[in-house]
Amino acid sequence: MNENTPLLGDADATGTTTASDDAAHRDRAIVNPATGAVIRTVADNTAAEVDEAVRAAKAAFESGPWPRMPRSERARHLLRFADAIEAHTETLFQLETRNNGRPITETRAQLSRVPEWFRYNAGLLATQRDAVLPGDGPYLTYQRRSPLGVCGIITPFNHPLLILARSLSAALATGNTVVVKPSEMTPLTTLALVDILREAGLPEGVVSVVTGGREVGERLTGHPDIAKITLTGGTEAGRAAAVATAARFARVTAELGGKTPIVVFDDIDPVVAAEGAAFAAFVAAGQSCVAGSRFLVQRGIYDAFVEALSARASAIRIGDPVRPETQLGPLISGVQRDKVLRLISTGIEEGVRVAAGGGIPDLPAELGSGYYVQPTVLADATMSMTVAREEIFGPVAVVVPFDGEDDAVAMANDNRFGLGAGVWTRDIARGHRVADRITAGMVWVNDHHRLEPSLPWGGVKESGTGRDAGQESFDDFTWVKTVVVRTAADDVDWYGHAEPGRLN
């Protein structure tokens, strides 16, 4: 079965030929996870094709117009890109929903913000100032920032377009050229986006896309002409990328796994907290690195919270993600669905109580081949249980009771990950205090998963290194040159002076 969803154009991953017309390509079926139907096929690029894409990007960097444009002109290009993306938003909403199974209402809310990242980085570029540094003596010292060169961006299946835009907009604004490798499961909106950028005036070779699985990612990450890798994915993938880039001292920004703690204190209405918890746990079917996956709830409201969260989970409408009434779609694949179900079974064996969900929902026949799991609440867990320690990446909320503030902070930090965290309390001093004590790259108080182009995104510990978005990401796509200019009228003659000056 093939849904025959077209992209905006017929170019393949490297923008040269249609994949099915080239016998050297191995084609990969791209599946709609809601139905199991094939949407279309996309090439698995070869190592030689990855090399070709990098060569084109290197040529565009070394001799093309993009890095040499006046900053104001490059900023205008980014603004045009934002307008062009906005003009194609409906196509992108529909395509991404069919490709990764996220409900159309969520996809629309997320992708409608993609142009913001291009506009934000255009603004940073247009207002960029080079630092003048203080120093003694007759010297003017200043810094200049230059683009790194060819950058590789490796994106995941869960938020393919938004995560790409976060890095791509900064890389382009600073004058780099880029080779993108999307998840082998969700390449369609990435390919469509590059078509949009080319139609809006992106010069040849500035952005290429290579598609395929692990081998393609390894070839790109290990390529000697790649100056920086930005990767969003699993911790082991990030570790491998760090090793590969370290061999040539290339830069790496890696947003990796998470096991986000949500701390709920007993000074808040448990129903209010449960409504926020439901969003944290079940948005994107729990397939987010910052998904609220372990809820640490103070004993005074523990039972009421579990009851309210279970009621909310049981009421979530599961179905075809293209329908506007659907609130929860499928997982990305049968492999991921089976992994989630195994972890739920492990939790039951270790003693959790299934307060809601726990299995595969009963759905219409046309969705019977989709990869669905019920929104699940596992109550009465302890921090030693597998489900409280390992990333599940599915619609599963694990609830653990705690006693006091110190207990909550210790439990929140008792994990190898440190990407995101949440705190729910009506005591504003406590909110600040606990947020400061939790070891995580991002902490939300009385909300979850809120982001802006100006907010640096990333984690600590095994959740990664570096930051996406914000001024930090913009700057990290450049290298700094310090220029020291002697302004004194006399000549420099170190050896001709009877009393040598200071040597720095």
Short mmCIF file of C-alpha atoms in Angstrom, two decimals:
data_model
loop_
_atom_site.label_atom_id
_atom_site.label_comp_id
_atom_site.label_asym_id
_atom_site.label_seq_id
_atom_site.Cartn_x
_atom_site.Cartn_y
_atom_site.Cartn_z
CA MET A 1 0.00 0.00 0.00
CA ASN A 2 1.44 3.40 -0.95
CA GLU A 3 -0.01 6.77 -0.08
CA ASN A 4 2.06 8.54 -2.77
CA THR A 5 2.55 11.74 -0.79
CA PRO A 6 4.59 14.13 -2.96
CA LEU A 7 7.26 16.49 -1.78
CA LEU A 8 7.40 20.01 -3.12
CA GLY A 9 9.79 18.80 -5.82
CA ASP A 10 11.27 15.61 -7.25
CA ALA A 11 14.87 16.00 -6.09
CA ASP A 12 16.44 13.20 -4.12
CA ALA A 13 18.47 13.59 -0.95
CA THR A 14 21.43 15.26 -2.61
CA GLY A 15 19.26 17.33 -4.94
CA THR A 16 20.46 15.78 -8.19
CA THR A 17 18.26 12.92 -9.39
CA THR A 18 15.10 11.09 -8.48
CA ALA A 19 16.09 8.20 -6.22
CA SER A 20 14.07 5.54 -8.02
CA ASP A 21 15.75 6.42 -11.33
CA ASP A 22 19.24 5.58 -10.09
CA ALA A 23 19.98 1.88 -9.82
CA ALA A 24 22.90 2.56 -7.46
CA HIS A 25 20.52 3.72 -4.79
CA ARG A 26 18.98 1.48 -2.18
CA ASP A 27 15.46 2.66 -1.52
CA ARG A 28 13.88 2.80 1.93
CA ALA A 29 10.12 2.73 2.49
CA ILE A 30 8.87 5.67 4.55
CA VAL A 31 5.91 4.50 6.61
CA ASN A 32 2.92 6.30 8.08
CA PRO A 33 3.02 5.03 11.70
CA ALA A 34 -0.71 5.61 12.10
CA THR A 35 -1.61 3.02 9.48
CA GLY A 36 1.52 1.09 8.59
CA ALA A 37 1.09 2.23 4.96
CA VAL A 38 4.07 3.26 2.85
CA ILE A 39 4.01 6.98 2.05
CA ARG A 40 6.83 6.87 -0.49
CA THR A 41 10.37 5.58 -0.88
CA VAL A 42 13.51 7.61 -0.29
CA ALA A 43 17.09 6.71 -1.18
CA ASP A 44 19.51 5.27 1.32
CA ASN A 45 22.50 7.27 0.21
CA THR A 46 25.87 5.64 -0.21
CA ALA A 47 29.14 6.73 1.39
CA ALA A 48 30.16 8.17 -1.99
CA GLU A 49 27.00 10.28 -2.08
CA VAL A 50 27.69 11.62 1.40
CA ASP A 51 31.17 12.57 0.21
CA GLU A 52 29.64 14.25 -2.84
CA ALA A 53 27.31 16.32 -0.65
CA VAL A 54 30.19 17.40 1.58
CA ARG A 55 32.30 18.31 -1.47
CA ALA A 56 29.48 20.47 -2.83
CA ALA A 57 29.08 22.19 0.54
CA LYS A 58 32.85 22.75 0.78
CA ALA A 59 32.96 24.25 -2.70
CA ALA A 60 30.03 26.53 -1.82
CA PHE A 61 31.85 27.63 1.31
CA GLU A 62 35.23 28.18 -0.29
CA SER A 63 34.15 29.88 -3.51
CA GLY A 64 30.41 30.54 -3.34
CA PRO A 65 28.65 33.78 -2.42
CA TRP A 66 27.01 32.73 0.86
CA PRO A 67 29.87 33.21 3.36
CA ARG A 68 31.00 36.39 1.57
CA MET A 69 27.68 38.19 1.51
CA PRO A 70 27.35 41.39 3.51
CA ARG A 71 25.66 40.50 6.76
CA SER A 72 22.63 42.62 5.96
CA GLU A 73 22.10 40.75 2.68
CA ARG A 74 22.39 37.34 4.34
CA ALA A 75 19.93 38.50 7.00
CA ARG A 76 17.46 39.48 4.26
CA HIS A 77 17.80 35.99 2.80
CA LEU A 78 16.88 34.45 6.15
CA LEU A 79 13.82 36.68 6.38
CA ARG A 80 12.78 35.57 2.88
CA PHE A 81 13.26 31.95 3.95
CA ALA A 82 10.97 32.54 6.93
CA ASP A 83 8.28 34.04 4.70
CA ALA A 84 8.56 31.15 2.23
CA ILE A 85 8.25 28.54 4.98
CA GLU A 86 5.22 30.35 6.33
CA ALA A 87 3.61 30.24 2.90
CA HIS A 88 3.97 26.44 2.82
CA THR A 89 2.95 25.73 6.41
CA GLU A 90 -0.20 23.77 5.60
CA THR A 91 1.72 21.40 3.32
CA LEU A 92 4.38 20.94 5.97
CA PHE A 93 1.82 20.31 8.75
CA GLN A 94 0.13 17.57 6.78
CA LEU A 95 3.36 15.95 5.59
CA GLU A 96 5.00 15.82 8.99
CA THR A 97 1.87 14.46 10.68
CA ARG A 98 1.67 11.61 8.17
CA ASN A 99 5.39 10.95 8.47
CA ASN A 100 5.83 10.85 12.26
CA GLY A 101 2.29 10.36 13.54
CA ARG A 102 2.05 13.41 15.75
CA PRO A 103 -1.52 14.80 15.94
CA ILE A 104 -2.14 17.57 13.44
CA THR A 105 -3.08 20.06 16.18
CA GLU A 106 0.30 19.55 17.85
CA THR A 107 2.17 19.62 14.55
CA ARG A 108 0.45 22.82 13.46
CA ALA A 109 1.25 24.49 16.79
CA GLN A 110 4.90 23.47 16.54
CA LEU A 111 5.65 24.04 12.86
CA SER A 112 3.92 27.40 12.77
CA ARG A 113 6.83 28.58 14.91
CA VAL A 114 9.60 27.37 12.60
CA PRO A 115 9.88 30.76 10.80
CA GLU A 116 10.60 32.41 14.16
CA TRP A 117 14.03 30.74 14.32
CA PHE A 118 15.04 32.15 10.94
CA ARG A 119 13.83 35.62 11.89
CA TYR A 120 15.54 35.49 15.27
CA ASN A 121 18.91 34.51 13.78
CA ALA A 122 18.50 37.10 11.06
CA GLY A 123 18.09 39.63 13.87
CA LEU A 124 21.21 38.38 15.66
CA LEU A 125 23.14 38.65 12.42
CA ALA A 126 21.92 42.15 11.62
CA THR A 127 22.77 43.43 15.11
CA GLN A 128 26.00 41.47 15.68
CA ARG A 129 28.81 43.50 17.22
CA ASP A 130 32.47 42.56 17.33
CA ALA A 131 34.01 42.94 20.77
CA VAL A 132 36.72 45.51 21.52
CA LEU A 133 38.84 44.16 24.35
CA PRO A 134 40.48 46.16 27.15
CA GLY A 135 44.26 46.14 27.51
CA ASP A 136 47.25 48.20 28.60
CA GLY A 137 49.43 50.27 26.35
CA PRO A 138 49.02 51.74 22.87
CA TYR A 139 46.96 48.91 21.42
CA LEU A 140 43.53 48.47 19.92
CA THR A 141 42.41 44.88 20.38
CA TYR A 142 39.25 43.53 18.81
CA GLN A 143 37.67 40.23 17.82
CA ARG A 144 36.18 39.02 14.57
CA ARG A 145 33.90 36.02 14.20
CA SER A 146 34.15 33.79 11.12
CA PRO A 147 32.01 30.84 9.99
CA LEU A 148 33.35 27.37 10.73
CA GLY A 149 32.90 25.90 7.25
CA VAL A 150 30.83 22.82 6.42
CA CYS A 151 28.55 21.78 9.29
CA GLY A 152 26.58 18.56 9.65
CA ILE A 153 23.15 18.53 11.27
CA ILE A 154 21.68 15.17 12.31
CA THR A 155 18.04 15.32 13.35
CA PRO A 156 15.63 12.86 15.04
CA PHE A 157 12.22 11.51 14.09
CA ASN A 158 10.17 13.15 16.82
CA HIS A 159 10.45 16.86 15.89
CA PRO A 160 12.22 16.73 12.53
CA LEU A 161 11.49 20.19 11.18
CA LEU A 162 11.62 22.28 14.36
CA ILE A 163 14.90 20.75 15.54
CA LEU A 164 16.38 21.23 12.07
CA ALA A 165 15.28 24.88 11.96
CA ARG A 166 16.83 25.51 15.37
CA SER A 167 20.33 24.62 14.14
CA LEU A 168 20.04 25.37 10.43
CA SER A 169 18.94 28.97 10.91
CA ALA A 170 21.96 29.69 13.14
CA ALA A 171 24.38 27.86 10.85
CA LEU A 172 23.17 29.75 7.78
CA ALA A 173 23.04 33.12 9.53
CA THR A 174 26.70 32.84 10.47
CA GLY A 175 27.76 31.99 6.91
CA ASN A 176 28.29 28.25 7.08
CA THR A 177 27.25 25.64 4.55
CA VAL A 178 25.37 22.59 5.76
CA VAL A 179 24.77 18.91 5.08
CA VAL A 180 21.66 17.60 6.84
CA LYS A 181 20.96 13.97 7.74
CA PRO A 182 17.37 13.53 8.95
CA SER A 183 16.15 10.41 10.70
CA GLU A 184 15.79 7.58 8.22
CA MET A 185 12.16 7.29 9.37
CA THR A 186 11.14 10.93 8.92
CA PRO A 187 13.02 12.64 6.06
CA LEU A 188 10.04 14.07 4.18
CA THR A 189 9.64 17.54 5.68
CA THR A 190 13.41 18.04 5.63
CA LEU A 191 13.49 17.36 1.90
CA ALA A 192 10.50 19.65 1.44
CA LEU A 193 12.14 22.43 3.46
CA VAL A 194 15.27 22.39 1.32
CA ASP A 195 13.09 22.69 -1.78
CA ILE A 196 11.42 25.73 -0.19
CA LEU A 197 14.77 27.36 0.63
CA ARG A 198 16.07 26.81 -2.89
CA GLU A 199 12.94 28.33 -4.38
CA ALA A 200 13.43 31.31 -2.05
CA GLY A 201 16.95 31.96 -3.34
CA LEU A 202 19.33 29.74 -1.37
CA PRO A 203 22.52 29.49 -3.46
CA GLU A 204 23.59 26.16 -4.92
CA GLY A 205 25.41 23.81 -2.58
CA VAL A 206 24.74 25.77 0.62
CA VAL A 207 22.37 23.12 2.02
CA SER A 208 22.28 19.46 0.97
CA VAL A 209 20.40 16.53 2.47
CA VAL A 210 21.67 12.97 2.73
CA THR A 211 19.20 10.26 3.69
CA GLY A 212 19.64 6.85 5.20
CA GLY A 213 20.45 5.11 8.44
CA ARG A 214 23.36 4.72 10.80
CA GLU A 215 25.99 4.26 8.10
CA VAL A 216 25.14 7.63 6.54
CA GLY A 217 25.29 9.35 9.92
CA GLU A 218 28.65 7.77 10.73
CA ARG A 219 30.08 8.79 7.36
CA LEU A 220 28.94 12.37 7.86
CA THR A 221 30.13 12.57 11.47
CA GLY A 222 33.54 11.13 10.64
CA HIS A 223 34.11 13.16 7.48
CA PRO A 224 37.36 15.16 7.68
CA ASP A 225 35.80 18.23 6.04
CA ILE A 226 32.97 18.58 8.57
CA ALA A 227 33.83 21.35 11.02
CA LYS A 228 30.92 20.86 13.39
CA ILE A 229 28.24 18.27 14.06
CA THR A 230 24.94 19.14 15.70
CA LEU A 231 23.11 15.98 16.71
CA THR A 232 19.84 15.25 18.45
CA GLY A 233 19.38 11.60 19.32
CA GLY A 234 20.23 8.85 21.75
CA THR A 235 23.09 9.00 24.22
CA GLU A 236 25.10 6.28 22.50
CA ALA A 237 24.82 8.09 19.16
CA GLY A 238 26.03 11.25 20.84
CA ARG A 239 28.93 9.42 22.44
CA ALA A 240 29.97 8.02 19.05
CA ALA A 241 29.74 11.47 17.45
CA ALA A 242 31.86 12.98 20.22
CA VAL A 243 34.57 10.37 19.68
CA ALA A 244 34.54 10.79 15.89
CA THR A 245 34.72 14.58 16.00
CA ALA A 246 37.36 14.60 18.74
CA ALA A 247 39.79 12.80 16.44
CA ARG A 248 40.01 15.95 14.28
CA PHE A 249 39.08 18.49 16.99
CA ALA A 250 35.80 19.35 15.29
CA ARG A 251 33.01 20.81 17.37
CA VAL A 252 29.96 18.88 18.49
CA THR A 253 26.66 19.95 19.99
CA ALA A 254 24.60 17.00 21.18
CA GLU A 255 21.12 16.97 22.67
CA LEU A 256 20.66 13.43 23.89
CA GLY A 257 18.46 11.34 26.16
CA GLY A 258 16.48 12.38 29.18
CA LYS A 259 14.50 11.10 32.13
CA THR A 260 12.78 14.32 33.08
CA PRO A 261 11.71 14.65 36.72
CA ILE A 262 8.56 16.62 37.47
CA VAL A 263 8.45 17.60 41.15
CA VAL A 264 4.94 18.26 42.47
CA PHE A 265 4.65 19.84 45.93
CA ASP A 266 1.59 19.54 48.15
CA ASP A 267 0.88 23.29 48.18
CA ILE A 268 -0.64 23.05 44.68
CA ASP A 269 -4.05 21.81 43.59
CA PRO A 270 -3.42 18.19 42.50
CA VAL A 271 -5.90 18.50 39.63
CA VAL A 272 -4.11 21.58 38.28
CA ALA A 273 -0.76 19.78 38.56
CA ALA A 274 -2.17 16.64 36.93
CA GLU A 275 -3.42 18.63 33.93
CA GLY A 276 0.08 20.07 33.46
CA ALA A 277 1.58 16.65 34.04
CA ALA A 278 -0.57 15.13 31.32
CA PHE A 279 0.81 17.56 28.77
CA ALA A 280 4.37 16.90 29.94
CA ALA A 281 3.95 13.12 29.73
CA PHE A 282 1.74 12.56 26.71
CA VAL A 283 2.42 15.34 24.19
CA ALA A 284 4.03 13.80 21.08
CA ALA A 285 3.02 10.41 22.55
CA GLY A 286 5.81 10.86 25.07
CA GLN A 287 8.41 10.77 22.29
CA SER A 288 10.37 13.78 23.44
CA CYS A 289 13.70 13.98 25.24
CA VAL A 290 12.13 16.35 27.78
CA ALA A 291 8.90 14.38 28.19
CA GLY A 292 7.78 14.29 31.82
CA SER A 293 8.43 10.65 32.52
CA ARG A 294 8.91 10.46 36.29
CA PHE A 295 6.60 12.42 38.54
CA LEU A 296 7.85 12.95 42.06
CA VAL A 297 4.75 13.83 44.09
CA GLN A 298 4.62 14.89 47.74
CA ARG A 299 2.70 12.40 49.86
CA GLY A 300 0.08 14.88 51.02
CA ILE A 301 -1.49 15.01 47.54
CA TYR A 302 -0.09 11.79 46.10
CA ASP A 303 -3.33 9.78 45.89
CA ALA A 304 -5.35 12.72 44.58
CA PHE A 305 -2.70 13.45 41.94
CA VAL A 306 -2.58 9.84 40.73
CA GLU A 307 -6.37 9.76 40.52
CA ALA A 308 -6.54 13.04 38.57
CA LEU A 309 -3.71 12.11 36.20
CA SER A 310 -5.22 8.68 35.56
CA ALA A 311 -8.60 10.23 34.77
CA ARG A 312 -7.01 12.68 32.37
CA ALA A 313 -4.95 9.94 30.68
CA SER A 314 -8.00 7.72 30.25
CA ALA A 315 -9.94 10.55 28.61
CA ILE A 316 -7.31 11.36 25.97
CA ARG A 317 -8.67 10.73 22.47
CA ILE A 318 -6.49 8.29 20.54
CA GLY A 319 -6.84 8.03 16.78
CA ASP A 320 -5.73 9.03 13.31
CA PRO A 321 -3.36 11.99 13.78
CA VAL A 322 -4.65 13.79 10.67
CA ARG A 323 -8.05 14.22 12.33
CA PRO A 324 -8.31 17.45 14.36
CA GLU A 325 -10.07 15.75 17.28
CA THR A 326 -7.19 13.31 17.86
CA GLN A 327 -5.13 14.08 20.96
CA LEU A 328 -2.65 11.20 20.86
CA GLY A 329 -1.20 9.45 17.85
CA PRO A 330 1.01 6.40 17.36
CA LEU A 331 4.60 5.75 18.24
CA ILE A 332 7.04 5.99 15.38
CA SER A 333 7.45 2.25 14.71
CA GLY A 334 6.57 -1.25 15.75
CA VAL A 335 10.02 -1.58 17.30
CA GLN A 336 9.43 1.44 19.53
CA ARG A 337 5.92 0.30 20.46
CA ASP A 338 7.23 -3.12 21.49
CA LYS A 339 10.02 -1.53 23.54
CA VAL A 340 7.50 0.61 25.44
CA LEU A 341 5.23 -2.37 26.11
CA ARG A 342 8.20 -4.39 27.38
CA LEU A 343 9.15 -1.63 29.80
CA ILE A 344 5.56 -1.45 31.07
CA SER A 345 5.67 -5.22 31.66
CA THR A 346 8.99 -4.82 33.46
CA GLY A 347 7.45 -2.18 35.69
CA ILE A 348 4.57 -4.50 36.55
CA GLU A 349 7.00 -7.29 37.39
CA GLU A 350 8.92 -4.89 39.65
CA GLY A 351 5.77 -3.89 41.52
CA VAL A 352 4.19 -0.80 39.96
CA ARG A 353 0.43 -0.36 39.91
CA VAL A 354 -1.12 0.33 36.51
CA ALA A 355 -3.46 3.20 37.30
CA ALA A 356 -4.37 3.89 33.65
CA GLY A 357 -3.67 2.37 30.24
CA GLY A 358 -0.88 -0.15 29.98
CA GLY A 359 -1.63 -1.74 26.63
CA ILE A 360 -2.67 -1.32 23.00
CA PRO A 361 -5.90 0.63 22.44
CA ASP A 362 -8.91 -0.76 20.62
CA LEU A 363 -9.04 1.22 17.37
CA PRO A 364 -10.88 1.08 14.01
CA ALA A 365 -9.67 -1.46 11.47
CA GLU A 366 -7.97 1.14 9.28
CA LEU A 367 -5.63 1.95 12.19
CA GLY A 368 -5.08 -1.66 13.18
CA SER A 369 -1.61 -1.74 11.68
CA GLY A 370 -0.56 1.47 13.45
CA TYR A 371 1.85 1.59 16.37
CA TYR A 372 -0.36 2.77 19.21
CA VAL A 373 0.04 2.53 23.00
CA GLN A 374 -2.51 3.77 25.53
CA PRO A 375 -1.57 6.74 27.71
CA THR A 376 -0.28 4.91 30.76
CA VAL A 377 0.13 5.85 34.42
CA LEU A 378 2.36 3.62 36.54
CA ALA A 379 1.83 4.45 40.21
CA ASP A 380 3.56 3.47 43.48
CA ALA A 381 6.98 3.23 41.84
CA THR A 382 10.32 3.57 43.58
CA MET A 383 13.50 5.14 42.29
CA SER A 384 15.18 1.73 42.07
CA MET A 385 12.72 0.46 39.43
CA THR A 386 13.70 0.25 35.78
CA VAL A 387 10.77 2.41 34.64
CA ALA A 388 11.89 5.17 37.03
CA ARG A 389 15.46 5.15 35.75
CA GLU A 390 15.43 4.34 32.02
CA GLU A 391 14.16 6.53 29.19
CA ILE A 392 10.91 4.98 27.91
CA PHE A 393 10.14 7.36 25.01
CA GLY A 394 6.46 6.58 24.98
CA PRO A 395 3.23 7.78 26.64
CA VAL A 396 4.10 6.47 30.09
CA ALA A 397 4.05 8.50 33.32
CA VAL A 398 5.80 6.93 36.30
CA VAL A 399 4.69 8.34 39.67
CA VAL A 400 6.90 8.17 42.78
CA PRO A 401 6.01 9.61 46.23
CA PHE A 402 8.37 11.81 48.26
CA ASP A 403 8.31 13.42 51.69
CA GLY A 404 10.22 16.71 51.90
CA GLU A 405 12.05 19.18 49.66
CA ASP A 406 15.50 17.70 50.19
CA ASP A 407 14.11 14.26 49.40
CA ALA A 408 12.56 15.57 46.17
CA VAL A 409 15.77 17.25 44.98
CA ALA A 410 17.86 14.17 45.73
CA MET A 411 15.44 11.96 43.80
CA ALA A 412 15.28 14.39 40.89
CA ASN A 413 19.07 14.38 40.58
CA ASP A 414 19.39 10.62 41.05
CA ASN A 415 19.74 9.83 37.35
CA ARG A 416 22.40 9.73 34.65
CA PHE A 417 20.48 12.25 32.54
CA GLY A 418 20.13 16.00 33.02
CA LEU A 419 18.17 17.52 30.14
CA GLY A 420 14.95 18.98 31.52
CA ALA A 421 12.97 19.17 34.76
CA GLY A 422 9.75 20.64 36.07
CA VAL A 423 8.59 22.03 39.41
CA TRP A 424 4.95 22.55 40.39
CA THR A 425 4.37 24.72 43.45
CA ARG A 426 2.49 27.85 44.56
CA ASP A 427 5.44 28.88 46.75
CA ILE A 428 7.43 31.08 44.40
CA ALA A 429 10.51 31.09 46.64
CA ARG A 430 10.46 27.30 46.69
CA GLY A 431 10.09 27.24 42.91
CA HIS A 432 13.25 29.30 42.44
CA ARG A 433 15.10 27.41 45.16
CA VAL A 434 14.34 23.94 43.82
CA ALA A 435 14.96 24.97 40.20
CA ASP A 436 18.41 26.16 41.27
CA ARG A 437 19.21 22.85 43.00
CA ILE A 438 18.11 20.52 40.21
CA THR A 439 20.88 19.42 37.84
CA ALA A 440 19.33 19.96 34.40
CA GLY A 441 19.91 22.18 31.40
CA MET A 442 16.32 23.47 31.46
CA VAL A 443 13.83 23.78 34.33
CA TRP A 444 10.21 24.86 33.99
CA VAL A 445 8.20 26.07 36.99
CA ASN A 446 4.43 25.53 36.78
CA ASP A 447 4.63 24.70 33.08
CA HIS A 448 6.52 22.40 30.72
CA HIS A 449 8.26 22.21 27.36
CA ARG A 450 8.03 25.93 26.63
CA LEU A 451 10.68 27.25 24.27
CA GLU A 452 11.64 30.37 22.36
CA PRO A 453 14.33 30.98 19.74
CA SER A 454 16.25 33.00 22.33
CA LEU A 455 16.35 30.20 24.93
CA PRO A 456 19.44 27.94 24.88
CA TRP A 457 18.37 24.29 24.68
CA GLY A 458 20.51 21.43 25.93
CA GLY A 459 21.51 19.31 28.89
CA VAL A 460 24.23 18.11 31.22
CA LYS A 461 25.55 14.69 32.26
CA GLU A 462 24.54 12.05 29.69
CA SER A 463 21.97 14.39 28.16
CA GLY A 464 24.60 16.02 26.03
CA THR A 465 26.89 18.96 25.52
CA GLY A 466 26.54 22.42 24.03
CA ARG A 467 23.39 24.38 23.36
CA ASP A 468 20.95 24.77 20.49
CA ALA A 469 19.09 28.06 19.98
CA GLY A 470 19.85 31.39 21.57
CA GLN A 471 22.96 33.51 21.29
CA GLU A 472 24.99 30.51 22.44
CA SER A 473 24.11 28.47 19.35
CA PHE A 474 24.68 31.42 17.02
CA ASP A 475 28.14 32.02 18.44
CA ASP A 476 29.11 28.35 18.41
CA PHE A 477 28.78 28.23 14.63
CA THR A 478 31.70 30.66 14.44
CA TRP A 479 35.35 30.82 15.49
CA VAL A 480 36.93 33.85 17.09
CA LYS A 481 39.97 35.69 15.77
CA THR A 482 41.64 38.25 18.05
CA VAL A 483 43.35 41.16 16.28
CA VAL A 484 45.91 43.33 18.15
CA VAL A 485 46.82 46.66 16.49
CA ARG A 486 49.67 48.79 17.86
CA THR A 487 48.71 52.44 17.64
CA ALA A 488 51.88 54.10 19.02
CA ALA A 489 53.85 56.50 16.81
CA ASP A 490 57.27 55.05 17.67
CA ASP A 491 58.78 51.91 16.15
CA VAL A 492 59.07 48.54 17.86
CA ASP A 493 62.73 47.81 18.65
CA TRP A 494 62.85 45.38 21.54
CA TYR A 495 66.58 44.70 21.35
CA GLY A 496 67.57 48.31 20.80
CA HIS A 497 66.24 49.61 24.13
CA ALA A 498 68.49 49.80 27.17
CA GLU A 499 65.54 48.89 29.39
CA PRO A 500 63.30 46.34 27.69
CA GLY A 501 59.60 46.83 28.14
CA ARG A 502 57.14 44.35 29.50
CA LEU A 503 56.94 41.05 27.67
CA ASN A 504 53.47 39.50 27.72
#
